[in-house]
Amino acid sequence: TVTVFVNPVGVSELINKNNVRLYPNPTTGEITLEMDGGESNEWRITVSDLQGRTVVEKLFNSNKINLKLALDNGVYVVRITNKNRNEKVIKKLIINR
């Protein structure tokens, strides 16, 4: 008997205690991020392409931020962490100009 365990590979949203919204998605390049609650108002947003290269990294001190992204069409990974770098949420972002 052979047992095979399969783990799916891809980007999925993590369950988190903060309510995080990213919109519009898909976008033409301008997005809004909103975080409800949480123990920190200091956040780091990192946008990476699907090869893992960081294309945008920003720090902000608000629970709502508007970003204009000058990125090519495609799928990106948005990672939002608090000031202690504890991972809070990962979202998939689609840019379609």
PDB file of C-alpha atoms in Angstrom:
ATOM      1  CA  THR A   1       0.000   0.000   0.000  1.00  0.00           C
ATOM      2  CA  VAL A   2       1.294   3.424  -0.954  1.00  0.00           C
ATOM      3  CA  THR A   3      -0.109   6.544   0.700  1.00  0.00           C
ATOM      4  CA  VAL A   4       0.293   9.830  -1.130  1.00  0.00           C
ATOM      5  CA  PHE A   5      -0.283  13.172   0.584  1.00  0.00           C
ATOM      6  CA  VAL A   6      -0.955  16.106  -1.697  1.00  0.00           C
ATOM      7  CA  ASN A   7      -0.676  19.722  -0.590  1.00  0.00           C
ATOM      8  CA  PRO A   8      -2.151  22.240  -3.010  1.00  0.00           C
ATOM      9  CA  VAL A   9       0.234  24.928  -4.177  1.00  0.00           C
ATOM     10  CA  GLY A  10      -0.970  28.476  -4.688  1.00  0.00           C
ATOM     11  CA  VAL A  11      -2.026  31.668  -3.008  1.00  0.00           C
ATOM     12  CA  SER A  12      -4.887  31.465  -0.564  1.00  0.00           C
ATOM     13  CA  GLU A  13      -6.321  33.904   1.900  1.00  0.00           C
ATOM     14  CA  LEU A  14      -5.311  33.199   5.480  1.00  0.00           C
ATOM     15  CA  ILE A  15      -7.869  33.246   8.259  1.00  0.00           C
ATOM     16  CA  ASN A  16      -7.106  36.211  10.478  1.00  0.00           C
ATOM     17  CA  LYS A  17      -8.671  38.022  13.402  1.00  0.00           C
ATOM     18  CA  ASN A  18      -8.708  41.333  11.539  1.00  0.00           C
ATOM     19  CA  ASN A  19     -11.256  42.100   8.871  1.00  0.00           C
ATOM     20  CA  VAL A  20      -9.180  43.155   5.857  1.00  0.00           C
ATOM     21  CA  ARG A  21     -10.726  44.413   2.630  1.00  0.00           C
ATOM     22  CA  LEU A  22      -8.894  45.108  -0.632  1.00  0.00           C
ATOM     23  CA  TYR A  23     -10.931  46.711  -3.411  1.00  0.00           C
ATOM     24  CA  PRO A  24     -11.591  47.007  -6.268  1.00  0.00           C
ATOM     25  CA  ASN A  25     -10.210  43.664  -7.328  1.00  0.00           C
ATOM     26  CA  PRO A  26      -9.584  43.311 -10.236  1.00  0.00           C
ATOM     27  CA  THR A  27      -8.277  46.856 -10.501  1.00  0.00           C
ATOM     28  CA  THR A  28      -6.846  49.159 -13.134  1.00  0.00           C
ATOM     29  CA  GLY A  29      -4.107  50.180 -10.695  1.00  0.00           C
ATOM     30  CA  GLU A  30      -5.683  52.075  -7.797  1.00  0.00           C
ATOM     31  CA  ILE A  31      -6.672  50.074  -4.706  1.00  0.00           C
ATOM     32  CA  THR A  32      -8.032  50.726  -1.238  1.00  0.00           C
ATOM     33  CA  LEU A  33      -7.049  48.628   1.778  1.00  0.00           C
ATOM     34  CA  GLU A  34      -9.129  48.749   4.959  1.00  0.00           C
ATOM     35  CA  MET A  35      -8.383  46.939   8.227  1.00  0.00           C
ATOM     36  CA  ASP A  36     -10.920  46.766  11.060  1.00  0.00           C
ATOM     37  CA  GLY A  37      -9.665  46.410  14.601  1.00  0.00           C
ATOM     38  CA  GLY A  38      -6.356  44.814  15.409  1.00  0.00           C
ATOM     39  CA  GLU A  39      -3.729  45.646  17.958  1.00  0.00           C
ATOM     40  CA  SER A  40      -1.619  47.791  15.665  1.00  0.00           C
ATOM     41  CA  ASN A  41      -2.131  50.830  13.487  1.00  0.00           C
ATOM     42  CA  GLU A  42       1.345  50.419  11.998  1.00  0.00           C
ATOM     43  CA  TRP A  43       1.230  48.264   8.885  1.00  0.00           C
ATOM     44  CA  ARG A  44       3.548  47.133   6.104  1.00  0.00           C
ATOM     45  CA  ILE A  45       2.146  46.268   2.701  1.00  0.00           C
ATOM     46  CA  THR A  46       4.260  44.218   0.321  1.00  0.00           C
ATOM     47  CA  VAL A  47       3.152  43.507  -3.243  1.00  0.00           C
ATOM     48  CA  SER A  48       4.984  40.685  -5.019  1.00  0.00           C
ATOM     49  CA  ASP A  49       4.719  39.184  -8.469  1.00  0.00           C
ATOM     50  CA  LEU A  50       4.141  35.453  -8.891  1.00  0.00           C
ATOM     51  CA  GLN A  51       7.909  34.857  -9.099  1.00  0.00           C
ATOM     52  CA  GLY A  52       8.220  36.207  -5.539  1.00  0.00           C
ATOM     53  CA  ARG A  53       9.879  39.510  -6.467  1.00  0.00           C
ATOM     54  CA  THR A  54       8.797  42.456  -4.323  1.00  0.00           C
ATOM     55  CA  VAL A  55       7.451  45.169  -6.625  1.00  0.00           C
ATOM     56  CA  VAL A  56       5.978  47.538  -3.996  1.00  0.00           C
ATOM     57  CA  GLU A  57       6.647  47.921  -0.276  1.00  0.00           C
ATOM     58  CA  LYS A  58       5.024  50.645   1.833  1.00  0.00           C
ATOM     59  CA  LEU A  59       4.662  51.466   5.513  1.00  0.00           C
ATOM     60  CA  PHE A  60       1.581  53.232   6.794  1.00  0.00           C
ATOM     61  CA  ASN A  61      -0.039  54.218  10.102  1.00  0.00           C
ATOM     62  CA  SER A  62      -3.705  54.105   9.205  1.00  0.00           C
ATOM     63  CA  ASN A  63      -6.414  51.467   9.045  1.00  0.00           C
ATOM     64  CA  LYS A  64      -7.324  52.711   5.557  1.00  0.00           C
ATOM     65  CA  ILE A  65      -4.952  53.433   2.692  1.00  0.00           C
ATOM     66  CA  ASN A  66      -5.343  54.257  -0.988  1.00  0.00           C
ATOM     67  CA  LEU A  67      -2.527  53.118  -3.278  1.00  0.00           C
ATOM     68  CA  LYS A  68      -1.832  53.877  -6.915  1.00  0.00           C
ATOM     69  CA  LEU A  69       0.097  50.958  -8.371  1.00  0.00           C
ATOM     70  CA  ALA A  70       2.026  51.437 -11.611  1.00  0.00           C
ATOM     71  CA  LEU A  71       2.234  47.723 -12.387  1.00  0.00           C
ATOM     72  CA  ASP A  72       1.765  45.661 -15.529  1.00  0.00           C
ATOM     73  CA  ASN A  73      -1.339  43.554 -16.042  1.00  0.00           C
ATOM     74  CA  GLY A  74      -1.168  40.340 -14.068  1.00  0.00           C
ATOM     75  CA  VAL A  75      -1.712  38.585 -10.769  1.00  0.00           C
ATOM     76  CA  TYR A  76       0.089  39.824  -7.653  1.00  0.00           C
ATOM     77  CA  VAL A  77       0.311  38.767  -4.013  1.00  0.00           C
ATOM     78  CA  VAL A  78      -0.441  41.403  -1.361  1.00  0.00           C
ATOM     79  CA  ARG A  79       0.949  40.663   2.112  1.00  0.00           C
ATOM     80  CA  ILE A  80      -0.078  42.853   5.040  1.00  0.00           C
ATOM     81  CA  THR A  81       1.894  42.576   8.278  1.00  0.00           C
ATOM     82  CA  ASN A  82       1.896  44.494  11.530  1.00  0.00           C
ATOM     83  CA  LYS A  83       4.884  46.372  12.943  1.00  0.00           C
ATOM     84  CA  ASN A  84       6.233  43.190  14.576  1.00  0.00           C
ATOM     85  CA  ARG A  85       6.202  41.470  11.172  1.00  0.00           C
ATOM     86  CA  ASN A  86       3.646  38.920  12.318  1.00  0.00           C
ATOM     87  CA  GLU A  87       1.844  37.858   9.181  1.00  0.00           C
ATOM     88  CA  LYS A  88      -1.726  39.070   9.201  1.00  0.00           C
ATOM     89  CA  VAL A  89      -3.194  38.414   5.780  1.00  0.00           C
ATOM     90  CA  ILE A  90      -2.326  37.491   2.221  1.00  0.00           C
ATOM     91  CA  LYS A  91      -4.570  38.526  -0.674  1.00  0.00           C
ATOM     92  CA  LYS A  92      -4.443  37.930  -4.402  1.00  0.00           C
ATOM     93  CA  LEU A  93      -4.639  41.103  -6.533  1.00  0.00           C
ATOM     94  CA  ILE A  94      -5.437  41.191 -10.240  1.00  0.00           C
ATOM     95  CA  ILE A  95      -4.402  44.199 -12.328  1.00  0.00           C
ATOM     96  CA  ASN A  96      -6.195  44.587 -15.644  1.00  0.00           C
ATOM     97  CA  ARG A  97      -5.741  47.964 -17.322  1.00  0.00           C
TER      98      ARG A  97
END
